[in-house]
Amino acid sequence: MPAAQILMPAPMADDVVAALDDRFMLHRLWEQDDREGFLRSVAPDIRGLAVSTLAGRIDAAWFDRLPALEIVASFGVGYDNVDAGAAAGRGIVVTNTPGVLDDEVADLAVGLLLATLRRIPQADRFVREGRWADGAFPLSPTLRGRRVGILGLGAIGKAIAHRLAAFGVSIGYHGRSRQDGVDYRYYVTTVALAEASDVVMAVVPGGSGTRHLVDADVLAALGPDGVLINVSRGSVVDERALVAALLDGTIGGAGLDVFENEPQVPEALLAMPNVVLLPHIGSASHATRAAMGRLVVENLTTWFDEGRALTPVPETSRR
């Protein structure tokens, strides 16, 4: 039987490309001079898509053009770049890469919280710019005695909570429903969580259901000593409301690994001394990205060898 034909719209890691090239007939769309013409020529035979966020939105328009498509293997635990509902309606399975990046993102989230509260990047610049000789660095806020609210107590949220417990902080959470077997206090709304917290850490998936979940009301409830940490998706936070809240002192600071229009970051945020900004690096270690890439390959391989996917997303898990 000839190898299944897989389309990769945008470049992925070299080891992912090599592994897929070895197992399938891989088409690299980004290498084509006439991408539209090339896509027309191969579209009827494409049975699998390997995508990352660099591929842009994978939606019904894509599915309409690929009549033989069976599976979309997405690189990342978040898959809001893929219209999983539209895929499910066409019998197409969508997979992501959960589990293998939970610890890495949780580590980064705690590091970002500490960096934001203790102003570690600002202190580093203070030394590099030779200002230490002119006087001591200003005192910073502390993690001691903080109440941390985790917005989205999934696998990554639980890993963050486990780490934070060692710091002796109190922990609460908000999600779609209360979780059995969880000792942390549950709050029914995001505003209630923010009112009871000094730190809100956003760890929910992206997508229409969580768009601007952190809005002006949540930020106001968090208060002038409060800190927002976002390691989920930029769409989860109303960025305009966040900028306004930081400018007028509604909240005390923010640590952001994600933004609404990446890689564009609002100029106002760049100028703020009470904000720590990272370039979406939550899972960006060599080991974790390699594990994510292997899972993309394994999902495609298992699907075409055995007719099952290892990590289907909930919308398509029945396929």
PDB file of C-alpha atoms in Angstrom:
ATOM      1  CA  MET A   1       0.000   0.000   0.000  1.00  0.00           C
ATOM      2  CA  PRO A   2       1.435   3.419  -0.901  1.00  0.00           C
ATOM      3  CA  ALA A   3       2.343   5.723   1.957  1.00  0.00           C
ATOM      4  CA  ALA A   4      -0.326   8.186   3.051  1.00  0.00           C
ATOM      5  CA  GLN A   5       0.148  11.700   1.758  1.00  0.00           C
ATOM      6  CA  ILE A   6       0.636  14.339   4.455  1.00  0.00           C
ATOM      7  CA  LEU A   7       0.592  18.097   3.942  1.00  0.00           C
ATOM      8  CA  MET A   8       2.673  20.452   6.100  1.00  0.00           C
ATOM      9  CA  PRO A   9       1.572  24.024   5.321  1.00  0.00           C
ATOM     10  CA  ALA A  10       4.336  25.774   7.306  1.00  0.00           C
ATOM     11  CA  PRO A  11       7.748  24.631   8.535  1.00  0.00           C
ATOM     12  CA  MET A  12       8.090  22.548  11.672  1.00  0.00           C
ATOM     13  CA  ALA A  13      11.193  21.289  13.483  1.00  0.00           C
ATOM     14  CA  ASP A  14      13.714  19.447  11.335  1.00  0.00           C
ATOM     15  CA  ASP A  15      13.318  16.201  13.283  1.00  0.00           C
ATOM     16  CA  VAL A  16       9.542  16.284  12.777  1.00  0.00           C
ATOM     17  CA  VAL A  17       9.957  16.887   9.057  1.00  0.00           C
ATOM     18  CA  ALA A  18      12.536  14.087   8.783  1.00  0.00           C
ATOM     19  CA  ALA A  19      10.401  11.591  10.724  1.00  0.00           C
ATOM     20  CA  LEU A  20       7.288  12.327   8.653  1.00  0.00           C
ATOM     21  CA  ASP A  21       9.316  12.214   5.442  1.00  0.00           C
ATOM     22  CA  ASP A  22      10.534   8.757   6.432  1.00  0.00           C
ATOM     23  CA  ARG A  23       7.059   7.372   7.138  1.00  0.00           C
ATOM     24  CA  PHE A  24       4.818   9.182   4.659  1.00  0.00           C
ATOM     25  CA  MET A  25       4.750  11.084   1.405  1.00  0.00           C
ATOM     26  CA  LEU A  26       5.248  14.523   2.903  1.00  0.00           C
ATOM     27  CA  HIS A  27       4.385  17.669   0.954  1.00  0.00           C
ATOM     28  CA  ARG A  28       6.076  20.870   2.154  1.00  0.00           C
ATOM     29  CA  LEU A  29       3.716  23.594   1.052  1.00  0.00           C
ATOM     30  CA  TRP A  30       5.933  26.467   2.249  1.00  0.00           C
ATOM     31  CA  GLU A  31       8.714  25.412  -0.126  1.00  0.00           C
ATOM     32  CA  GLN A  32       6.563  25.783  -3.239  1.00  0.00           C
ATOM     33  CA  ASP A  33       6.894  28.838  -5.478  1.00  0.00           C
ATOM     34  CA  ASP A  34       3.294  28.481  -6.651  1.00  0.00           C
ATOM     35  CA  ARG A  35       1.638  27.360  -3.434  1.00  0.00           C
ATOM     36  CA  GLU A  36      -1.902  27.710  -4.732  1.00  0.00           C
ATOM     37  CA  GLY A  37      -1.217  25.700  -7.839  1.00  0.00           C
ATOM     38  CA  PHE A  38       0.665  23.055  -5.880  1.00  0.00           C
ATOM     39  CA  LEU A  39      -2.151  22.758  -3.359  1.00  0.00           C
ATOM     40  CA  ARG A  40      -4.695  22.279  -6.135  1.00  0.00           C
ATOM     41  CA  SER A  41      -2.592  19.450  -7.555  1.00  0.00           C
ATOM     42  CA  VAL A  42      -2.131  17.477  -4.335  1.00  0.00           C
ATOM     43  CA  ALA A  43      -5.328  18.350  -2.436  1.00  0.00           C
ATOM     44  CA  PRO A  44      -7.420  15.339  -3.574  1.00  0.00           C
ATOM     45  CA  ASP A  45      -4.853  12.898  -2.147  1.00  0.00           C
ATOM     46  CA  ILE A  46      -4.014  14.562   1.182  1.00  0.00           C
ATOM     47  CA  ARG A  47      -5.054  12.366   4.111  1.00  0.00           C
ATOM     48  CA  GLY A  48      -3.248  14.116   6.933  1.00  0.00           C
ATOM     49  CA  LEU A  49      -2.205  17.622   8.006  1.00  0.00           C
ATOM     50  CA  ALA A  50       0.738  18.391  10.289  1.00  0.00           C
ATOM     51  CA  VAL A  51       0.367  21.931  11.598  1.00  0.00           C
ATOM     52  CA  SER A  52       1.629  24.454  14.117  1.00  0.00           C
ATOM     53  CA  THR A  53       0.389  27.967  14.765  1.00  0.00           C
ATOM     54  CA  LEU A  54       2.662  29.122  11.919  1.00  0.00           C
ATOM     55  CA  ALA A  55       0.198  27.495   9.534  1.00  0.00           C
ATOM     56  CA  GLY A  56      -2.474  30.011  10.499  1.00  0.00           C
ATOM     57  CA  ARG A  57      -6.124  29.129  10.940  1.00  0.00           C
ATOM     58  CA  ILE A  58      -7.046  25.595   9.854  1.00  0.00           C
ATOM     59  CA  ASP A  59     -10.789  25.801   9.288  1.00  0.00           C
ATOM     60  CA  ALA A  60     -13.674  24.694   7.117  1.00  0.00           C
ATOM     61  CA  ALA A  61     -12.126  26.344   4.063  1.00  0.00           C
ATOM     62  CA  TRP A  62      -9.144  24.028   4.407  1.00  0.00           C
ATOM     63  CA  PHE A  63     -11.336  20.992   4.971  1.00  0.00           C
ATOM     64  CA  ASP A  64     -13.414  21.801   1.897  1.00  0.00           C
ATOM     65  CA  ARG A  65     -10.258  21.766  -0.204  1.00  0.00           C
ATOM     66  CA  LEU A  66      -9.005  18.460   1.196  1.00  0.00           C
ATOM     67  CA  PRO A  67     -11.789  15.916   0.565  1.00  0.00           C
ATOM     68  CA  ALA A  68      -9.708  12.896   1.650  1.00  0.00           C
ATOM     69  CA  LEU A  69      -8.477  14.478   4.891  1.00  0.00           C
ATOM     70  CA  GLU A  70      -8.717  12.161   7.915  1.00  0.00           C
ATOM     71  CA  ILE A  71      -6.548  13.750  10.600  1.00  0.00           C
ATOM     72  CA  VAL A  72      -5.032  17.086  11.649  1.00  0.00           C
ATOM     73  CA  ALA A  73      -2.043  16.638  13.966  1.00  0.00           C
ATOM     74  CA  SER A  74      -1.478  19.929  15.757  1.00  0.00           C
ATOM     75  CA  PHE A  75       1.763  20.856  17.519  1.00  0.00           C
ATOM     76  CA  GLY A  76       0.899  22.266  20.951  1.00  0.00           C
ATOM     77  CA  VAL A  77      -1.513  21.627  23.778  1.00  0.00           C
ATOM     78  CA  GLY A  78      -3.621  24.585  22.655  1.00  0.00           C
ATOM     79  CA  TYR A  79      -5.413  23.987  19.369  1.00  0.00           C
ATOM     80  CA  ASP A  80      -7.497  27.124  18.927  1.00  0.00           C
ATOM     81  CA  ASN A  81      -5.793  27.549  15.534  1.00  0.00           C
ATOM     82  CA  VAL A  82      -7.770  24.496  14.348  1.00  0.00           C
ATOM     83  CA  ASP A  83     -11.560  24.576  14.016  1.00  0.00           C
ATOM     84  CA  ALA A  84     -12.125  21.296  15.818  1.00  0.00           C
ATOM     85  CA  GLY A  85     -15.909  21.653  15.600  1.00  0.00           C
ATOM     86  CA  ALA A  86     -15.798  21.928  11.824  1.00  0.00           C
ATOM     87  CA  ALA A  87     -13.414  18.981  11.712  1.00  0.00           C
ATOM     88  CA  ALA A  88     -15.725  16.864  13.843  1.00  0.00           C
ATOM     89  CA  GLY A  89     -18.636  17.654  11.524  1.00  0.00           C
ATOM     90  CA  ARG A  90     -16.646  16.184   8.647  1.00  0.00           C
ATOM     91  CA  GLY A  91     -15.425  13.123  10.547  1.00  0.00           C
ATOM     92  CA  ILE A  92     -11.870  14.465  10.760  1.00  0.00           C
ATOM     93  CA  VAL A  93      -9.905  13.743  13.934  1.00  0.00           C
ATOM     94  CA  VAL A  94      -7.800  16.511  15.480  1.00  0.00           C
ATOM     95  CA  THR A  95      -4.916  15.771  17.836  1.00  0.00           C
ATOM     96  CA  ASN A  96      -2.782  17.974  20.063  1.00  0.00           C
ATOM     97  CA  THR A  97       0.248  17.387  22.282  1.00  0.00           C
ATOM     98  CA  PRO A  98      -0.895  17.371  25.931  1.00  0.00           C
ATOM     99  CA  GLY A  99       1.017  15.972  28.873  1.00  0.00           C
ATOM    100  CA  VAL A 100       4.524  16.289  27.481  1.00  0.00           C
ATOM    101  CA  LEU A 101       4.697  20.037  28.138  1.00  0.00           C
ATOM    102  CA  ASP A 102       2.816  20.366  31.438  1.00  0.00           C
ATOM    103  CA  ASP A 103       5.868  20.518  33.689  1.00  0.00           C
ATOM    104  CA  GLU A 104       7.792  22.879  31.420  1.00  0.00           C
ATOM    105  CA  VAL A 105       4.944  25.386  31.255  1.00  0.00           C
ATOM    106  CA  ALA A 106       4.317  25.101  34.988  1.00  0.00           C
ATOM    107  CA  ASP A 107       7.984  25.799  35.714  1.00  0.00           C
ATOM    108  CA  LEU A 108       7.905  28.835  33.454  1.00  0.00           C
ATOM    109  CA  ALA A 109       4.676  30.103  35.023  1.00  0.00           C
ATOM    110  CA  VAL A 110       6.143  30.030  38.529  1.00  0.00           C
ATOM    111  CA  GLY A 111       9.342  31.634  37.269  1.00  0.00           C
ATOM    112  CA  LEU A 112       7.331  34.367  35.568  1.00  0.00           C
ATOM    113  CA  LEU A 113       5.383  34.995  38.765  1.00  0.00           C
ATOM    114  CA  LEU A 114       8.575  35.345  40.780  1.00  0.00           C
ATOM    115  CA  ALA A 115      10.188  37.521  38.117  1.00  0.00           C
ATOM    116  CA  THR A 116       7.150  39.810  38.083  1.00  0.00           C
ATOM    117  CA  LEU A 117       6.799  40.157  41.847  1.00  0.00           C
ATOM    118  CA  ARG A 118      10.498  40.442  42.667  1.00  0.00           C
ATOM    119  CA  ARG A 119      11.226  42.462  39.494  1.00  0.00           C
ATOM    120  CA  ILE A 120      14.100  40.216  38.485  1.00  0.00           C
ATOM    121  CA  PRO A 121      14.459  41.472  34.873  1.00  0.00           C
ATOM    122  CA  GLN A 122      14.398  45.071  36.101  1.00  0.00           C
ATOM    123  CA  ALA A 123      17.092  44.294  38.669  1.00  0.00           C
ATOM    124  CA  ASP A 124      19.217  42.655  35.991  1.00  0.00           C
ATOM    125  CA  ARG A 125      18.987  45.796  33.830  1.00  0.00           C
ATOM    126  CA  PHE A 126      19.784  47.919  36.896  1.00  0.00           C
ATOM    127  CA  VAL A 127      23.114  46.108  37.303  1.00  0.00           C
ATOM    128  CA  ARG A 128      23.952  45.987  33.584  1.00  0.00           C
ATOM    129  CA  GLU A 129      23.312  49.706  33.199  1.00  0.00           C
ATOM    130  CA  GLY A 130      25.780  50.515  35.979  1.00  0.00           C
ATOM    131  CA  ARG A 131      23.183  52.075  38.267  1.00  0.00           C
ATOM    132  CA  TRP A 132      23.999  49.987  41.348  1.00  0.00           C
ATOM    133  CA  ALA A 133      26.913  52.263  42.216  1.00  0.00           C
ATOM    134  CA  ASP A 134      24.462  55.149  42.551  1.00  0.00           C
ATOM    135  CA  GLY A 135      22.267  53.416  45.116  1.00  0.00           C
ATOM    136  CA  ALA A 136      20.337  50.285  45.992  1.00  0.00           C
ATOM    137  CA  PHE A 137      17.646  48.780  43.799  1.00  0.00           C
ATOM    138  CA  PRO A 138      14.139  49.646  45.082  1.00  0.00           C
ATOM    139  CA  LEU A 139      12.370  47.175  47.315  1.00  0.00           C
ATOM    140  CA  SER A 140       9.935  44.850  45.560  1.00  0.00           C
ATOM    141  CA  PRO A 141       6.594  43.209  46.372  1.00  0.00           C
ATOM    142  CA  THR A 142       6.739  39.670  47.752  1.00  0.00           C
ATOM    143  CA  LEU A 143       5.187  36.266  47.187  1.00  0.00           C
ATOM    144  CA  ARG A 144       4.888  35.820  50.953  1.00  0.00           C
ATOM    145  CA  GLY A 145       1.287  35.708  52.105  1.00  0.00           C
ATOM    146  CA  ARG A 146      -0.139  35.897  48.602  1.00  0.00           C
ATOM    147  CA  ARG A 147      -3.421  34.319  47.611  1.00  0.00           C
ATOM    148  CA  VAL A 148      -3.085  32.767  44.156  1.00  0.00           C
ATOM    149  CA  GLY A 149      -6.119  32.150  41.973  1.00  0.00           C
ATOM    150  CA  ILE A 150      -5.620  29.691  39.130  1.00  0.00           C
ATOM    151  CA  LEU A 151      -7.930  30.264  36.205  1.00  0.00           C
ATOM    152  CA  GLY A 152      -8.186  26.823  34.639  1.00  0.00           C
ATOM    153  CA  LEU A 153      -7.198  23.885  36.845  1.00  0.00           C
ATOM    154  CA  GLY A 154      -6.336  21.426  34.099  1.00  0.00           C
ATOM    155  CA  ALA A 155      -3.128  19.412  33.968  1.00  0.00           C
ATOM    156  CA  ILE A 156      -0.925  22.510  33.712  1.00  0.00           C
ATOM    157  CA  GLY A 157      -2.954  24.369  36.327  1.00  0.00           C
ATOM    158  CA  LYS A 158      -2.558  21.458  38.743  1.00  0.00           C
ATOM    159  CA  ALA A 159       1.180  21.315  38.072  1.00  0.00           C
ATOM    160  CA  ILE A 160       1.423  25.038  38.861  1.00  0.00           C
ATOM    161  CA  ALA A 161      -0.622  24.607  42.051  1.00  0.00           C
ATOM    162  CA  HIS A 162       1.631  21.734  43.150  1.00  0.00           C
ATOM    163  CA  ARG A 163       4.694  23.927  42.754  1.00  0.00           C
ATOM    164  CA  LEU A 164       3.126  26.934  44.469  1.00  0.00           C
ATOM    165  CA  ALA A 165       2.053  24.854  47.456  1.00  0.00           C
ATOM    166  CA  ALA A 166       5.725  24.563  48.363  1.00  0.00           C
ATOM    167  CA  PHE A 167       5.834  28.355  48.740  1.00  0.00           C
ATOM    168  CA  GLY A 168       3.144  28.270  51.408  1.00  0.00           C
ATOM    169  CA  VAL A 169       0.660  30.435  49.510  1.00  0.00           C
ATOM    170  CA  SER A 170      -3.084  29.848  49.567  1.00  0.00           C
ATOM    171  CA  ILE A 171      -4.564  28.568  46.304  1.00  0.00           C
ATOM    172  CA  GLY A 172      -8.016  28.850  44.774  1.00  0.00           C
ATOM    173  CA  TYR A 173      -9.320  28.076  41.310  1.00  0.00           C
ATOM    174  CA  HIS A 174     -12.075  28.715  38.827  1.00  0.00           C
ATOM    175  CA  GLY A 175     -13.147  26.465  35.989  1.00  0.00           C
ATOM    176  CA  ARG A 176     -16.314  25.372  34.267  1.00  0.00           C
ATOM    177  CA  SER A 177     -17.186  23.225  37.283  1.00  0.00           C
ATOM    178  CA  ARG A 178     -15.919  22.203  40.705  1.00  0.00           C
ATOM    179  CA  GLN A 179     -13.497  19.272  40.527  1.00  0.00           C
ATOM    180  CA  ASP A 180     -13.854  16.221  42.745  1.00  0.00           C
ATOM    181  CA  GLY A 181     -10.844  15.320  44.835  1.00  0.00           C
ATOM    182  CA  VAL A 182      -9.351  18.828  44.726  1.00  0.00           C
ATOM    183  CA  ASP A 183      -8.623  20.509  48.041  1.00  0.00           C
ATOM    184  CA  TYR A 184      -8.201  24.031  46.661  1.00  0.00           C
ATOM    185  CA  ARG A 185     -11.124  26.392  47.136  1.00  0.00           C
ATOM    186  CA  TYR A 186     -13.423  26.695  44.136  1.00  0.00           C
ATOM    187  CA  TYR A 187     -14.887  30.023  42.962  1.00  0.00           C
ATOM    188  CA  VAL A 188     -17.964  30.065  40.763  1.00  0.00           C
ATOM    189  CA  THR A 189     -16.957  33.089  38.654  1.00  0.00           C
ATOM    190  CA  THR A 190     -13.746  34.698  37.466  1.00  0.00           C
ATOM    191  CA  VAL A 191     -14.661  37.894  39.307  1.00  0.00           C
ATOM    192  CA  ALA A 192     -15.118  35.975  42.561  1.00  0.00           C
ATOM    193  CA  LEU A 193     -11.731  34.322  42.036  1.00  0.00           C
ATOM    194  CA  ALA A 194     -10.078  37.695  41.424  1.00  0.00           C
ATOM    195  CA  GLU A 195     -11.733  39.260  44.477  1.00  0.00           C
ATOM    196  CA  ALA A 196     -10.300  36.503  46.660  1.00  0.00           C
ATOM    197  CA  SER A 197      -6.818  36.591  45.097  1.00  0.00           C
ATOM    198  CA  ASP A 198      -3.675  38.708  45.001  1.00  0.00           C
ATOM    199  CA  VAL A 199      -2.483  36.868  41.893  1.00  0.00           C
ATOM    200  CA  VAL A 200      -4.558  35.493  39.036  1.00  0.00           C
ATOM    201  CA  MET A 201      -2.781  32.978  36.805  1.00  0.00           C
ATOM    202  CA  ALA A 202      -4.525  32.314  33.489  1.00  0.00           C
ATOM    203  CA  VAL A 203      -4.001  28.741  32.308  1.00  0.00           C
ATOM    204  CA  VAL A 204      -7.197  28.103  30.312  1.00  0.00           C
ATOM    205  CA  PRO A 205      -7.265  27.037  26.645  1.00  0.00           C
ATOM    206  CA  GLY A 206      -7.812  29.657  23.975  1.00  0.00           C
ATOM    207  CA  GLY A 207     -10.825  29.842  21.701  1.00  0.00           C
ATOM    208  CA  SER A 208     -14.182  31.583  21.538  1.00  0.00           C
ATOM    209  CA  GLY A 209     -15.315  30.166  24.871  1.00  0.00           C
ATOM    210  CA  THR A 210     -12.522  31.862  26.809  1.00  0.00           C
ATOM    211  CA  ARG A 211     -12.046  35.024  24.760  1.00  0.00           C
ATOM    212  CA  HIS A 212     -11.558  38.019  27.088  1.00  0.00           C
ATOM    213  CA  LEU A 213     -12.385  35.873  30.099  1.00  0.00           C
ATOM    214  CA  VAL A 214     -10.095  38.253  31.988  1.00  0.00           C
ATOM    215  CA  ASP A 215     -11.790  41.591  31.352  1.00  0.00           C
ATOM    216  CA  ALA A 216     -12.030  44.988  33.039  1.00  0.00           C
ATOM    217  CA  ASP A 217     -14.334  43.629  35.761  1.00  0.00           C
ATOM    218  CA  VAL A 218     -11.910  40.835  36.667  1.00  0.00           C
ATOM    219  CA  LEU A 219      -8.972  43.252  36.746  1.00  0.00           C
ATOM    220  CA  ALA A 220     -10.887  45.684  38.954  1.00  0.00           C
ATOM    221  CA  ALA A 221     -11.689  42.831  41.337  1.00  0.00           C
ATOM    222  CA  LEU A 222      -8.025  41.847  41.468  1.00  0.00           C
ATOM    223  CA  GLY A 223      -7.148  45.256  42.865  1.00  0.00           C
ATOM    224  CA  PRO A 224      -4.181  47.660  43.035  1.00  0.00           C
ATOM    225  CA  ASP A 225      -1.789  45.174  44.666  1.00  0.00           C
ATOM    226  CA  GLY A 226      -2.861  42.376  42.349  1.00  0.00           C
ATOM    227  CA  VAL A 227      -0.790  40.722  39.642  1.00  0.00           C
ATOM    228  CA  LEU A 228      -1.966  38.957  36.489  1.00  0.00           C
ATOM    229  CA  ILE A 229       0.096  36.121  35.020  1.00  0.00           C
ATOM    230  CA  ASN A 230      -0.901  34.781  31.593  1.00  0.00           C
ATOM    231  CA  VAL A 231       0.684  31.614  30.201  1.00  0.00           C
ATOM    232  CA  SER A 232      -2.409  30.454  28.293  1.00  0.00           C
ATOM    233  CA  ARG A 233      -3.399  32.378  25.159  1.00  0.00           C
ATOM    234  CA  GLY A 234      -3.379  36.107  24.517  1.00  0.00           C
ATOM    235  CA  SER A 235      -7.047  35.998  23.567  1.00  0.00           C
ATOM    236  CA  VAL A 236      -7.982  35.038  27.139  1.00  0.00           C
ATOM    237  CA  VAL A 237      -7.155  38.581  28.343  1.00  0.00           C
ATOM    238  CA  ASP A 238      -8.768  41.767  27.078  1.00  0.00           C
ATOM    239  CA  GLU A 239      -5.464  43.429  26.236  1.00  0.00           C
ATOM    240  CA  ARG A 240      -6.871  46.951  25.993  1.00  0.00           C
ATOM    241  CA  ALA A 241      -8.476  46.585  29.405  1.00  0.00           C
ATOM    242  CA  LEU A 242      -5.213  45.238  30.793  1.00  0.00           C
ATOM    243  CA  VAL A 243      -3.194  48.172  29.464  1.00  0.00           C
ATOM    244  CA  ALA A 244      -5.712  50.597  30.953  1.00  0.00           C
ATOM    245  CA  ALA A 245      -5.677  48.784  34.294  1.00  0.00           C
ATOM    246  CA  LEU A 246      -1.893  48.909  34.465  1.00  0.00           C
ATOM    247  CA  LEU A 247      -1.730  52.566  33.459  1.00  0.00           C
ATOM    248  CA  ASP A 248      -4.252  53.772  36.028  1.00  0.00           C
ATOM    249  CA  GLY A 249      -3.120  51.498  38.868  1.00  0.00           C
ATOM    250  CA  THR A 250      -6.198  49.274  38.873  1.00  0.00           C
ATOM    251  CA  ILE A 251      -3.747  46.357  39.229  1.00  0.00           C
ATOM    252  CA  GLY A 252      -0.146  46.361  40.370  1.00  0.00           C
ATOM    253  CA  GLY A 253       1.620  44.406  37.638  1.00  0.00           C
ATOM    254  CA  ALA A 254       1.538  41.641  35.052  1.00  0.00           C
ATOM    255  CA  GLY A 255       3.689  38.843  33.711  1.00  0.00           C
ATOM    256  CA  LEU A 256       2.774  37.896  30.155  1.00  0.00           C
ATOM    257  CA  ASP A 257       4.065  35.071  27.989  1.00  0.00           C
ATOM    258  CA  VAL A 258       1.293  35.484  25.397  1.00  0.00           C
ATOM    259  CA  PHE A 259      -0.411  38.346  23.564  1.00  0.00           C
ATOM    260  CA  GLU A 260      -3.513  38.917  21.465  1.00  0.00           C
ATOM    261  CA  ASN A 261      -1.696  39.661  18.186  1.00  0.00           C
ATOM    262  CA  GLU A 262       1.610  37.843  18.446  1.00  0.00           C
ATOM    263  CA  PRO A 263       4.334  38.767  17.756  1.00  0.00           C
ATOM    264  CA  GLN A 264       2.991  42.306  18.059  1.00  0.00           C
ATOM    265  CA  VAL A 265       3.044  43.695  21.604  1.00  0.00           C
ATOM    266  CA  PRO A 266       1.323  46.968  22.535  1.00  0.00           C
ATOM    267  CA  GLU A 267       3.811  49.823  22.818  1.00  0.00           C
ATOM    268  CA  ALA A 268       2.283  50.804  26.146  1.00  0.00           C
ATOM    269  CA  LEU A 269       3.248  47.451  27.658  1.00  0.00           C
ATOM    270  CA  LEU A 270       6.828  47.780  26.440  1.00  0.00           C
ATOM    271  CA  ALA A 271       7.257  50.985  28.399  1.00  0.00           C
ATOM    272  CA  MET A 272       5.823  49.781  31.703  1.00  0.00           C
ATOM    273  CA  PRO A 273       8.273  49.089  34.560  1.00  0.00           C
ATOM    274  CA  ASN A 274       5.840  46.813  36.397  1.00  0.00           C
ATOM    275  CA  VAL A 275       5.378  44.297  33.579  1.00  0.00           C
ATOM    276  CA  VAL A 276       7.499  41.298  32.561  1.00  0.00           C
ATOM    277  CA  LEU A 277       7.118  40.278  28.910  1.00  0.00           C
ATOM    278  CA  LEU A 278       8.165  36.952  27.382  1.00  0.00           C
ATOM    279  CA  PRO A 279       7.974  35.825  23.720  1.00  0.00           C
ATOM    280  CA  HIS A 280       5.586  32.860  24.180  1.00  0.00           C
ATOM    281  CA  ILE A 281       8.211  30.474  25.523  1.00  0.00           C
ATOM    282  CA  GLY A 282       6.162  28.428  27.983  1.00  0.00           C
ATOM    283  CA  SER A 283       7.133  25.095  26.410  1.00  0.00           C
ATOM    284  CA  ALA A 284      10.231  26.348  24.600  1.00  0.00           C
ATOM    285  CA  SER A 285      12.957  24.012  25.792  1.00  0.00           C
ATOM    286  CA  HIS A 286      14.814  21.629  23.491  1.00  0.00           C
ATOM    287  CA  ALA A 287      13.590  18.562  25.379  1.00  0.00           C
ATOM    288  CA  THR A 288       9.932  19.562  25.545  1.00  0.00           C
ATOM    289  CA  ARG A 289       9.646  20.743  21.960  1.00  0.00           C
ATOM    290  CA  ALA A 290      11.271  17.490  20.818  1.00  0.00           C
ATOM    291  CA  ALA A 291       8.726  15.498  22.840  1.00  0.00           C
ATOM    292  CA  MET A 292       5.885  17.528  21.325  1.00  0.00           C
ATOM    293  CA  GLY A 293       7.221  16.874  17.848  1.00  0.00           C
ATOM    294  CA  ARG A 294       7.449  13.146  18.512  1.00  0.00           C
ATOM    295  CA  LEU A 295       3.819  13.119  19.610  1.00  0.00           C
ATOM    296  CA  VAL A 296       2.754  14.800  16.363  1.00  0.00           C
ATOM    297  CA  VAL A 297       4.553  12.063  14.432  1.00  0.00           C
ATOM    298  CA  GLU A 298       3.193   9.301  16.680  1.00  0.00           C
ATOM    299  CA  ASN A 299      -0.386  10.503  16.282  1.00  0.00           C
ATOM    300  CA  LEU A 300      -0.119  10.396  12.511  1.00  0.00           C
ATOM    301  CA  THR A 301       1.721   7.059  12.504  1.00  0.00           C
ATOM    302  CA  THR A 302      -0.734   5.374  14.867  1.00  0.00           C
ATOM    303  CA  TRP A 303      -3.689   6.731  12.935  1.00  0.00           C
ATOM    304  CA  PHE A 304      -2.561   5.351   9.597  1.00  0.00           C
ATOM    305  CA  ASP A 305      -1.122   2.111  11.022  1.00  0.00           C
ATOM    306  CA  GLU A 306      -3.866   1.279  13.524  1.00  0.00           C
ATOM    307  CA  GLY A 307      -6.799   3.581  12.797  1.00  0.00           C
ATOM    308  CA  ARG A 308      -6.612   5.365  16.145  1.00  0.00           C
ATOM    309  CA  ALA A 309      -5.164   8.597  17.474  1.00  0.00           C
ATOM    310  CA  LEU A 310      -3.175   8.784  20.695  1.00  0.00           C
ATOM    311  CA  THR A 311      -4.303  12.224  21.844  1.00  0.00           C
ATOM    312  CA  PRO A 312      -7.513  13.276  20.074  1.00  0.00           C
ATOM    313  CA  VAL A 313      -9.024  16.540  21.285  1.00  0.00           C
ATOM    314  CA  PRO A 314     -12.413  16.233  23.034  1.00  0.00           C
ATOM    315  CA  GLU A 315     -14.411  17.548  20.069  1.00  0.00           C
ATOM    316  CA  THR A 316     -13.202  14.658  17.896  1.00  0.00           C
ATOM    317  CA  SER A 317     -12.388  11.976  20.469  1.00  0.00           C
ATOM    318  CA  ARG A 318     -15.194   9.691  19.325  1.00  0.00           C
ATOM    319  CA  ARG A 319     -13.696   9.166  15.896  1.00  0.00           C
TER     320      ARG A 319
END
